[in-house]
PDB file of C-alpha atoms and ligand atoms in Angstrom:
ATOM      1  CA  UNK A  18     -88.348-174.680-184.271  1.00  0.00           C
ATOM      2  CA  UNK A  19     -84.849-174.198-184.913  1.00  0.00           C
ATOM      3  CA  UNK A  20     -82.505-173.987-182.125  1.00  0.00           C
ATOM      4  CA  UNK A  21     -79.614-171.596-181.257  1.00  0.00           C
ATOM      5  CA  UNK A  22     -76.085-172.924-180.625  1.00  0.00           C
ATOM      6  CA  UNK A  23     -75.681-172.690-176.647  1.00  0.00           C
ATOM      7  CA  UNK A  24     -73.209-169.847-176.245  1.00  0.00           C
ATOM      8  CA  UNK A  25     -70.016-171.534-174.798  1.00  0.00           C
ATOM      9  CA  UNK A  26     -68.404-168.544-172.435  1.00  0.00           C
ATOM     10  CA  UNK A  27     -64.699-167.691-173.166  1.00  0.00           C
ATOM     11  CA  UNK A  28     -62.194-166.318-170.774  1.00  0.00           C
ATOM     12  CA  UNK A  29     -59.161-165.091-173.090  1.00  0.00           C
ATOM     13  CA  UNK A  30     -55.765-164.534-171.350  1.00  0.00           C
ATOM     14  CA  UNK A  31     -52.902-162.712-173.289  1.00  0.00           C
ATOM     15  CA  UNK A  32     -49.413-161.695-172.676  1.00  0.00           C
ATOM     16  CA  UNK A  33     -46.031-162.333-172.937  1.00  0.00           C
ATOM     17  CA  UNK A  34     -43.444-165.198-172.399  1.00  0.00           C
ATOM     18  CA  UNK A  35     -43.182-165.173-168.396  1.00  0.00           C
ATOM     19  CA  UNK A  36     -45.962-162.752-167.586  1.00  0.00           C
ATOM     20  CA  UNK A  37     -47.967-165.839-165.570  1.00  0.00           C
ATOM     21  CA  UNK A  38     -50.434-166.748-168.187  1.00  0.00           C
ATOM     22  CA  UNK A  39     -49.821-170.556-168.041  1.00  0.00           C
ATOM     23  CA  UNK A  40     -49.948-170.976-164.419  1.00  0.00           C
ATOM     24  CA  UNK A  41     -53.277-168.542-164.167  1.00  0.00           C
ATOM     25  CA  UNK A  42     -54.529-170.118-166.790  1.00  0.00           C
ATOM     26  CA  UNK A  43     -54.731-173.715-165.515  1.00  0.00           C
ATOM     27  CA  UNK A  44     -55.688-172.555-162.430  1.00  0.00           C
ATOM     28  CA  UNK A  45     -58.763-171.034-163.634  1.00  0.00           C
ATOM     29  CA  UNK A  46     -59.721-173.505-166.051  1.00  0.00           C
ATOM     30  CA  UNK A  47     -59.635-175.734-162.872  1.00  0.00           C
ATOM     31  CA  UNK A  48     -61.611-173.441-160.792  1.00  0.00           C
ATOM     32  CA  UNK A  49     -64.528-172.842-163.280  1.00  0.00           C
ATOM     33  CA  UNK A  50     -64.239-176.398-164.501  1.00  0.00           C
ATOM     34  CA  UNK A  51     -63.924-175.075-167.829  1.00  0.00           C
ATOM     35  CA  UNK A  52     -61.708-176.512-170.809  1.00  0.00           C
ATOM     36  CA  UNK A  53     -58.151-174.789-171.741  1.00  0.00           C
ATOM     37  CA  UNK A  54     -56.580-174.201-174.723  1.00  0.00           C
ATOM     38  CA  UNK A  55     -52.905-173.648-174.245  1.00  0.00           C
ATOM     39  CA  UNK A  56     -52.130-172.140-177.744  1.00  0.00           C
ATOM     40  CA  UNK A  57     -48.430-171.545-177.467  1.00  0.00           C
ATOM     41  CA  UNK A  58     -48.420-175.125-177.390  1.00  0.00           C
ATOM     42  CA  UNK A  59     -49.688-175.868-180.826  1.00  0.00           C
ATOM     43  CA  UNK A  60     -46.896-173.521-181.488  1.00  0.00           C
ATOM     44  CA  UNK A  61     -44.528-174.793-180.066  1.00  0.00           C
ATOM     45  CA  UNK A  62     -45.273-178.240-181.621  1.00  0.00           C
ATOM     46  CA  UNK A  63     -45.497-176.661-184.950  1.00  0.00           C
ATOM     47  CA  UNK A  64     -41.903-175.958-184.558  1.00  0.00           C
ATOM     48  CA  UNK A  65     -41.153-179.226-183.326  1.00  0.00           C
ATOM     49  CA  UNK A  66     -42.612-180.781-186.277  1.00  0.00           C
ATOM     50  CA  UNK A  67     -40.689-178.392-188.721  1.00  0.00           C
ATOM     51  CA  UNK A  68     -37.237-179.377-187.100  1.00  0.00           C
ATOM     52  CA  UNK A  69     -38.564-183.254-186.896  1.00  0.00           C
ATOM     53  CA  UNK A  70     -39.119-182.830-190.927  1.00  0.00           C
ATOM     54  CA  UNK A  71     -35.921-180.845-192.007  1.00  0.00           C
ATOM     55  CA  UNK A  72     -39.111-177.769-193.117  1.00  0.00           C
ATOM     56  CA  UNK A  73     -36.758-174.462-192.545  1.00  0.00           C
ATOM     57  CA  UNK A  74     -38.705-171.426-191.485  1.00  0.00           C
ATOM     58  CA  UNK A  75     -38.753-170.028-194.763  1.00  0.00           C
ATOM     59  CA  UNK A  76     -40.378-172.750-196.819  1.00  0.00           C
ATOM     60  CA  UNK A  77     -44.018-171.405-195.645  1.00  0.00           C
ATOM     61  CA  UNK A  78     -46.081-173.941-197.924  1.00  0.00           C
ATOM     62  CA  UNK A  79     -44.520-176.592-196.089  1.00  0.00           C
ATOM     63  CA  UNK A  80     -45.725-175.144-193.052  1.00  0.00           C
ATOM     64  CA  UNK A  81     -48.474-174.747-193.504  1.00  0.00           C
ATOM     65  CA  UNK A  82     -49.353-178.329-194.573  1.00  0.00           C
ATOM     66  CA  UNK A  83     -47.550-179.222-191.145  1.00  0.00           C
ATOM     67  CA  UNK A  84     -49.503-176.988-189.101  1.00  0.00           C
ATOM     68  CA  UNK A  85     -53.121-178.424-190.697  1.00  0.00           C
ATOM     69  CA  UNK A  86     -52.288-181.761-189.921  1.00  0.00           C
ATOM     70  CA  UNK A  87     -50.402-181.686-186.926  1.00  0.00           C
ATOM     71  CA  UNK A  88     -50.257-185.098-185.264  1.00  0.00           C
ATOM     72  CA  UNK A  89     -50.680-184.409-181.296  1.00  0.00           C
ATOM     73  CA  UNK A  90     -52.640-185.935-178.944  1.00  0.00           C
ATOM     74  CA  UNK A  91     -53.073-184.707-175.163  1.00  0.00           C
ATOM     75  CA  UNK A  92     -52.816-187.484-172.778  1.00  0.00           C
ATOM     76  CA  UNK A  93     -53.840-187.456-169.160  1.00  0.00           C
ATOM     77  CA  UNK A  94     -50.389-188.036-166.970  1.00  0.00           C
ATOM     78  CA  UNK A  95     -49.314-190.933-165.151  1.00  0.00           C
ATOM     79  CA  UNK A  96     -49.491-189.315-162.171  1.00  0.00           C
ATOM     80  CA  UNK A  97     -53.041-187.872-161.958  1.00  0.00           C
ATOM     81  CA  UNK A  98     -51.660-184.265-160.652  1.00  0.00           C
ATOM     82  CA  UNK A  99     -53.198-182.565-163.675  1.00  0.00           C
ATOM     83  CA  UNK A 100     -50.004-182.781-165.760  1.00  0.00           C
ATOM     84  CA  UNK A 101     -50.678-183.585-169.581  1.00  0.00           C
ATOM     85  CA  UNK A 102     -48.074-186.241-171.432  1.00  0.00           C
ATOM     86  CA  UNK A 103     -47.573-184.767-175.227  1.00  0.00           C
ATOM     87  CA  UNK A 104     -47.702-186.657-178.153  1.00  0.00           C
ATOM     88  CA  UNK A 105     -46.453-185.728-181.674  1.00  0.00           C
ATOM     89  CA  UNK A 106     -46.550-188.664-184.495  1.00  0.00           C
ATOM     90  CA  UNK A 107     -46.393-191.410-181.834  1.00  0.00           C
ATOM     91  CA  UNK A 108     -42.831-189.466-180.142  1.00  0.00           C
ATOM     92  CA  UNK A 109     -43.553-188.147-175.872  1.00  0.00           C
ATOM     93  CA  UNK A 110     -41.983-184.801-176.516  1.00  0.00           C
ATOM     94  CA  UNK A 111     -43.625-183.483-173.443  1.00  0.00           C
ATOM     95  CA  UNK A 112     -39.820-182.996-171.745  1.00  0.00           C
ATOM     96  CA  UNK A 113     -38.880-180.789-174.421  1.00  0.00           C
ATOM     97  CA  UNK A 114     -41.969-178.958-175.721  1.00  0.00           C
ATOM     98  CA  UNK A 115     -41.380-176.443-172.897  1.00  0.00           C
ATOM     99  CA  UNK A 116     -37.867-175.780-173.423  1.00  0.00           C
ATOM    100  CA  UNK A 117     -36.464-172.179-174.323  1.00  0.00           C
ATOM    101  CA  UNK A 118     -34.771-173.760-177.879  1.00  0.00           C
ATOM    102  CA  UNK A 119     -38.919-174.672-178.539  1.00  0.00           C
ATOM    103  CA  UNK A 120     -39.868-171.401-177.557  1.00  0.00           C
ATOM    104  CA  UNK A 121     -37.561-169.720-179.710  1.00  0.00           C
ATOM    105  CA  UNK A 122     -39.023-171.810-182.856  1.00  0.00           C
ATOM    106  CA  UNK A 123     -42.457-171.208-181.731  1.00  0.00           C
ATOM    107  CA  UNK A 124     -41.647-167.942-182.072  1.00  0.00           C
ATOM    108  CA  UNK A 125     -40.505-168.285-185.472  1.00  0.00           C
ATOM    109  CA  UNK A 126     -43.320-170.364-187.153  1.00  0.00           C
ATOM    110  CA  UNK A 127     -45.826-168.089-185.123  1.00  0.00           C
ATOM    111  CA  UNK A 128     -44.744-165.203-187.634  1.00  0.00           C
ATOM    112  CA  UNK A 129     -46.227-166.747-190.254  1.00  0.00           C
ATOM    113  CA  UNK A 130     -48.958-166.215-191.574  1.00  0.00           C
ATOM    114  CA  UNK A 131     -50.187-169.128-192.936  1.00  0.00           C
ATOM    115  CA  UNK A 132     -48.901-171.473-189.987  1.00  0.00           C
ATOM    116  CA  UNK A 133     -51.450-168.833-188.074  1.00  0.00           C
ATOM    117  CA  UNK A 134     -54.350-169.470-190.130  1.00  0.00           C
ATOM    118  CA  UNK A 135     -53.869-173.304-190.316  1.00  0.00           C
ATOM    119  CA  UNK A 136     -54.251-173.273-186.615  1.00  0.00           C
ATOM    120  CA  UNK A 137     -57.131-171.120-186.065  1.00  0.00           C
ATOM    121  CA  UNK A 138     -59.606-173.954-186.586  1.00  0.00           C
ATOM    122  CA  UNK A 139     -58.288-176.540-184.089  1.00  0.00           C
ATOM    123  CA  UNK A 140     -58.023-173.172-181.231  1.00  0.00           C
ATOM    124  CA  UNK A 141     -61.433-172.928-181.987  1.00  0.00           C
ATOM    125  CA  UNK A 142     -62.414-176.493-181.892  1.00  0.00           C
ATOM    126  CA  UNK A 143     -61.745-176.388-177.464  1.00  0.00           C
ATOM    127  CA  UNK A 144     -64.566-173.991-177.233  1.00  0.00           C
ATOM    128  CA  UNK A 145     -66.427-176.259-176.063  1.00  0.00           C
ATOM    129  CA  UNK A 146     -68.920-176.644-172.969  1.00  0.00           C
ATOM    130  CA  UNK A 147     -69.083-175.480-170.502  1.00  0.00           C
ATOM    131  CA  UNK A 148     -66.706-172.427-171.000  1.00  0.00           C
ATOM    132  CA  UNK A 149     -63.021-172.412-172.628  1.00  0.00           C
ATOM    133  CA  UNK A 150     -60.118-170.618-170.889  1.00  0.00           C
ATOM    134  CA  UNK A 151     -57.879-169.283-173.318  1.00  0.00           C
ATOM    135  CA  UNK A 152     -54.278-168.799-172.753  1.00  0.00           C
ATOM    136  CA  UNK A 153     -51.832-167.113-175.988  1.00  0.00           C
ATOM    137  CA  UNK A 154     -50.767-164.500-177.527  1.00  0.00           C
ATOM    138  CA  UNK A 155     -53.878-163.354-179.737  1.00  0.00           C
ATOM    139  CA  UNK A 156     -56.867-164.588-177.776  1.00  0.00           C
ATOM    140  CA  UNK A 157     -58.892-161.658-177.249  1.00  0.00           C
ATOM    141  CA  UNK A 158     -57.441-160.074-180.904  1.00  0.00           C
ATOM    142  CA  UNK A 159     -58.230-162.928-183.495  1.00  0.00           C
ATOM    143  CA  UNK A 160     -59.015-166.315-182.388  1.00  0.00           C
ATOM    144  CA  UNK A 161     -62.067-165.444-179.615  1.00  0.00           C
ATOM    145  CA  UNK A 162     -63.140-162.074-180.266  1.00  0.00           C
ATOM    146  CA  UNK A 163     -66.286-162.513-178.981  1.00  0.00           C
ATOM    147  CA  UNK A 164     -65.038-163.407-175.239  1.00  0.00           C
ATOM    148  CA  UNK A 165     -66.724-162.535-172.278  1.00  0.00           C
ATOM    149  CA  UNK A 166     -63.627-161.989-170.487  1.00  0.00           C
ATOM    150  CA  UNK A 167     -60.457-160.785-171.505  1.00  0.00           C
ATOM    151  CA  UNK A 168     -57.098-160.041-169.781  1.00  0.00           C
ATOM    152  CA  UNK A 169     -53.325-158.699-170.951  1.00  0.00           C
ATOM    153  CA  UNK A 170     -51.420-159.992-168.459  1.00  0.00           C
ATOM    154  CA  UNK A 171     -47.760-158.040-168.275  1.00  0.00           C
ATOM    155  CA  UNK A 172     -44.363-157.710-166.534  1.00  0.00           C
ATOM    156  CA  UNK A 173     -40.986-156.736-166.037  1.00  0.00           C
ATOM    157  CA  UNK A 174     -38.511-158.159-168.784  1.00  0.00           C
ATOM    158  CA  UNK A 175     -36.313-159.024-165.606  1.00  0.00           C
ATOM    159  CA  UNK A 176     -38.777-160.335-163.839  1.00  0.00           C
ATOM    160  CA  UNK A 177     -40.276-162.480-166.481  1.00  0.00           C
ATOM    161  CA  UNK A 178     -37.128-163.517-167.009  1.00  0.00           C
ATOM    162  CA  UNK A 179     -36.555-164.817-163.518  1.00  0.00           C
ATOM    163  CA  UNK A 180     -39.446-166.616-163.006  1.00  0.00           C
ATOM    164  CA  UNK A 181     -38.552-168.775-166.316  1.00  0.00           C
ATOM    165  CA  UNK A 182     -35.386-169.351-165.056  1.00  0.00           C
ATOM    166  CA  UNK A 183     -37.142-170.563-162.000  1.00  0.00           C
ATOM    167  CA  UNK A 184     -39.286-173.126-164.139  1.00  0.00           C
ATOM    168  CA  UNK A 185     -36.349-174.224-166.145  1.00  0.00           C
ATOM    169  CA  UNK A 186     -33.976-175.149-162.979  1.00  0.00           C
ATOM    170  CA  UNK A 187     -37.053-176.546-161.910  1.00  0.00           C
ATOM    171  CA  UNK A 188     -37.126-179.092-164.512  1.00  0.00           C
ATOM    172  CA  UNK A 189     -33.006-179.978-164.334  1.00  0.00           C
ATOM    173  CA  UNK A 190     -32.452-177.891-167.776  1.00  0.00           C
ATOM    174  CA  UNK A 191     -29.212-175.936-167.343  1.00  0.00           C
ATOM    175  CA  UNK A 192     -29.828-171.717-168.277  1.00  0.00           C
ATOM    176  CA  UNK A 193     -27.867-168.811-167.890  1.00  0.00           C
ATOM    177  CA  UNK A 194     -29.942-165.893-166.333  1.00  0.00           C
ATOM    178  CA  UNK A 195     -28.236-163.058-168.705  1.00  0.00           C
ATOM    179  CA  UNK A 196     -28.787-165.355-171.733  1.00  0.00           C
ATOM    180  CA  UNK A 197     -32.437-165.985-170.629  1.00  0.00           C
ATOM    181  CA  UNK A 198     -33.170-162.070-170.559  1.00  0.00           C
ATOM    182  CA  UNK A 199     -31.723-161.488-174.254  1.00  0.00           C
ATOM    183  CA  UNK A 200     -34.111-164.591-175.309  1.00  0.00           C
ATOM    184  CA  UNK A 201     -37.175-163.088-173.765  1.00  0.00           C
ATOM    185  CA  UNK A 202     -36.587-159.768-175.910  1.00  0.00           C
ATOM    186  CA  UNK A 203     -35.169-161.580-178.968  1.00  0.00           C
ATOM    187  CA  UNK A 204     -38.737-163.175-178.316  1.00  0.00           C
ATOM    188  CA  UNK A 205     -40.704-159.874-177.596  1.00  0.00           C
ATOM    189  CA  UNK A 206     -39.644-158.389-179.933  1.00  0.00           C
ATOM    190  CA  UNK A 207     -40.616-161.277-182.805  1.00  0.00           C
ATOM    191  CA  UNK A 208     -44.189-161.556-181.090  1.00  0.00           C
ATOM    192  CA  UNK A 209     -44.666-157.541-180.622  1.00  0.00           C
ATOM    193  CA  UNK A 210     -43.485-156.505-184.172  1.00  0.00           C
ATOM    194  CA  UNK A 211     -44.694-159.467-186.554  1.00  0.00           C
ATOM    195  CA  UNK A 212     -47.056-157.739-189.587  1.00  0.00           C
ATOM    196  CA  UNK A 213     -49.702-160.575-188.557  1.00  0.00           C
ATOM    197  CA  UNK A 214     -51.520-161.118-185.399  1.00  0.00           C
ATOM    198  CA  UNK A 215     -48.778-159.032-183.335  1.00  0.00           C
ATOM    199  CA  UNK A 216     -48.542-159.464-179.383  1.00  0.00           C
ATOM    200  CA  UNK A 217     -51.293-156.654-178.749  1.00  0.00           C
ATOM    201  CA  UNK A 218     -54.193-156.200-175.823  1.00  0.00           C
ATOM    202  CA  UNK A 219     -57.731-155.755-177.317  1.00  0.00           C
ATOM    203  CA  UNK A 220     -59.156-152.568-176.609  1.00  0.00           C
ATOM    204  CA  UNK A 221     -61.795-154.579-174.125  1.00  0.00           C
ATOM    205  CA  UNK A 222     -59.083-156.581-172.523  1.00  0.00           C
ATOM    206  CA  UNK A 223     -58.452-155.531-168.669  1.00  0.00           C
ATOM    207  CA  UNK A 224     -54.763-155.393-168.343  1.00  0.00           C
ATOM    208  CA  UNK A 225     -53.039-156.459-165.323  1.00  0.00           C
ATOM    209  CA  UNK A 226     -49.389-155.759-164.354  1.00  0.00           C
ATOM    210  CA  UNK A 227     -48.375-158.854-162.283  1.00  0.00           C
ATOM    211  CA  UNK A 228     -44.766-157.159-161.443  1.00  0.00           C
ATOM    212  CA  UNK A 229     -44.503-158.464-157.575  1.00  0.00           C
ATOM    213  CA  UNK A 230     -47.701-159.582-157.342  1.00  0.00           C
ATOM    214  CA  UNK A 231     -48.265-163.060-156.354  1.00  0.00           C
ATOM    215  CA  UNK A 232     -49.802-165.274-158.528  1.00  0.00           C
ATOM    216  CA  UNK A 233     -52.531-165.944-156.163  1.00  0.00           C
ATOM    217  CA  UNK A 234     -53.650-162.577-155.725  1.00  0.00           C
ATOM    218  CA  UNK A 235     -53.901-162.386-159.446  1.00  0.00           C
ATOM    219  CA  UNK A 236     -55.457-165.376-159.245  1.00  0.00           C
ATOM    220  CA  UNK A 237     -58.118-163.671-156.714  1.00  0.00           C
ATOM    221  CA  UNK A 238     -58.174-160.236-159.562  1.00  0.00           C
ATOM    222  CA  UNK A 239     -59.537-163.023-162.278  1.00  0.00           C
ATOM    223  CA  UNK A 240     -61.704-164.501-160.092  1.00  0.00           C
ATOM    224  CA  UNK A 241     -63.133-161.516-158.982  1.00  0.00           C
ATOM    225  CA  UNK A 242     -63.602-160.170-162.860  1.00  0.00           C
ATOM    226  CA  UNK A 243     -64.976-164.058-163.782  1.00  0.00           C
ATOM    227  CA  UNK A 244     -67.742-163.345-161.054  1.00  0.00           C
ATOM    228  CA  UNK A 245     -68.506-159.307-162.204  1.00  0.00           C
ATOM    229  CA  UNK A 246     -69.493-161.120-165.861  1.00  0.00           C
ATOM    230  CA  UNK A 247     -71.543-163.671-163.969  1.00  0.00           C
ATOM    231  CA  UNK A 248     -69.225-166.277-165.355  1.00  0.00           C
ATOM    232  CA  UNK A 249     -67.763-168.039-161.803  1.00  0.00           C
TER     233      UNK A 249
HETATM  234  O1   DC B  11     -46.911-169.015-174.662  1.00  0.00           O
HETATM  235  P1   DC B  11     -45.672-169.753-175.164  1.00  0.00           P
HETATM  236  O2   DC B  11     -44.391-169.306-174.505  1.00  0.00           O
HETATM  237  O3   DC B  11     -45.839-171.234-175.085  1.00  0.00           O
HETATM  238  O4   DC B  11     -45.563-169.373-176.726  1.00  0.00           O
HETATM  239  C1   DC B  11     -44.435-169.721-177.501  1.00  0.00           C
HETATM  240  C2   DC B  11     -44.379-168.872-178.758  1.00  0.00           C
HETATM  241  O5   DC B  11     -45.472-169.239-179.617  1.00  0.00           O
HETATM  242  C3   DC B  11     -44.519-167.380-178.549  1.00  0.00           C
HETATM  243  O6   DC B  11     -43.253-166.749-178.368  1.00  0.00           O
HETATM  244  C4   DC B  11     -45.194-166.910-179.816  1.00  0.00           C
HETATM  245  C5   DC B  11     -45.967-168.103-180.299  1.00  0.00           C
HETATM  246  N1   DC B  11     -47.414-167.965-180.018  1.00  0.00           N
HETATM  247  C6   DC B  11     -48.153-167.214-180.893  1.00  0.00           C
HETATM  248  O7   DC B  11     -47.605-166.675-181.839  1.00  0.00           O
HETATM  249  N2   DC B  11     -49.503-167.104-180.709  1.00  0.00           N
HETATM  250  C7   DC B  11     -50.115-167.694-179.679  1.00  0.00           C
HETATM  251  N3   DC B  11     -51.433-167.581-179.532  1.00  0.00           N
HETATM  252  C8   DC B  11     -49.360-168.445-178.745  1.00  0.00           C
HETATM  253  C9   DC B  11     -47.991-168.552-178.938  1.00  0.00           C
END
C-alpha cells in the first residue's frame, strides 16, 4: 500500500523589519517544539556572500549561483541559551549578520528574482517534523502556501524603529535613532514595492497590529490561534 507523506504543520509569520517577528517567532518554535526557519537570514547571508565575493547587486547570474550554494551552517551556541553561532565558508559572521548595513543588502539581493527562487528549496527543506515555524517576508504568499496558520504581524514606522534601536544598543553597535527611521522606510519601501514576491499579507493571514502591545500578549494572541487550529 502506498503511503502518504505525514503532513508537517506550518505556522507562517510575516511582516516587516521591527514588527516582532523574530522574537515571536523563536518563542513559538520553542513553545510547540517545532523547527524555525528564520528566512531573512538566508538573506541576509546572501548579501554577505555577495560583498565577501566583490558580486555587485546588479550582476544577477552571479547571484544566483551564490544563493544555490550558499555555504552556512547553524551551530548550537557556546552558551546553551538558545543562541545560534553562524557560519559562512568557514568565517563566524554571527556578530554582523544582524547588523542594519546587512539588512540593507538583504534587502537588495531579496529583490531579485532569481536570488528568490534559488532559495526557495533550502526554506522548504526546514519543514520538517514535527511542525515548522516560519518567520519572513513571503511565508504565507510563496514559500508555505499551504500553512495552517498564518499571521502579518505590523507596526508603527517609529515604533519599529525604536525597538531596533533597542536591539542594536543592545549589542554595543553605535545608531542614530533619526537615521534608523529613514533605513526602515528606505527598507519598506524596497520590500513593499519589489515586482517579485512583494512584502504583502495573504488573504488567509490574521493580521495583528503589535503597536504597544507587549510581546507577550502577542505571544498569548498566537498561542491562542495555534490552539483554535488544533496545532498547540
Ligand atoms: O527579516 P530580516 O530583517 O532579517 O530581513 C532582511 C531583509 O531580507 C528584508 O528587508 C527583506 C529580505 N527578506 C526577503 O526578501 N524575504 C524574506 N522571506 C525574508 C527577508
Amino acid at each position: 500500500m502506498k503511503q502518504s507523506r505525514p503532513q508537517v504543520p506550518v505556522i507562517t509569520v510575516d511582516g516587516p523589519s521591527g514588527s516582532g517577528k523574530g522574537t515571536l517567532c523563536r518563542l513559538l518554535a520553542r513553545e510547540l517544539g517545532w523547527n524555525l526557519l528564520d528566512s531573512g537570514a538566508l538573506y541576509r547571508l546572501v548579501g554577505i556572500a555577495a560583498r565577501n565575493h566583490g558580486v555587485g547587486i546588479d550582476n544577477h547570474a552571479a547571484l544566483e549561483v551564490l544563493a544555490g550554494h550558499l555555504d552556512v551552517q547553524f551551530q548550537p551556541g557556546a552558551d546553551d541559551a538558545g543562541d545560534v553561532r553562524v557560519v559562512l565558508e568557514g568565517e563566524d559572521v554571527t556578530g554582523v549578520v544582524r547588523s542594519e548595513e546587512v539588512g540593507a543588502l538583504a534587502s537588495q539581493v531579496g529583490a531579485v528574482a532569481a536570488v528568490r527562487a534559488a532559495l526557495l528549496d533550502r526554506q522548504r527543506a526546514f519543514c520538517v517534523l514535527p511542525g515548522l515555524v516560519a518567520d519572513g517576508r513571503d511565508m504565507g504568499t510563496e514559500v508555505f502556501p499551504e500553512a495552517e496558520l498564518k499571521v502579518f504581524l505590523t507596526a508603527s514606522p517609529e515604533e519599529r524603529a525604536a525597538r531596533r534601536f533597542r536591539q542594536l544598543i543592545d549589542k554595543g553597535d553605535a545608531v542614530s535613532l533619526p537615521r534608523l527611521v529613514a533605513d526602515i522606510e528606505t527598507r519598506d519601501r524596497r520590500d513593499l514595492e519589489r515586482s517579485v514576491s512583494p512584502l504583502r499579507p495573504s488573504p488567509e493571514a490574521v493580521l495583528i497590529d503589535t503597536t504597544g502591545v507587549s510581546i507577550a500578549d502577542v505571544f498569548a494572541r498566537l498561542m491562542s490561534l495555534a490552539r483554535e487550529r488544533g496545532l498547540a
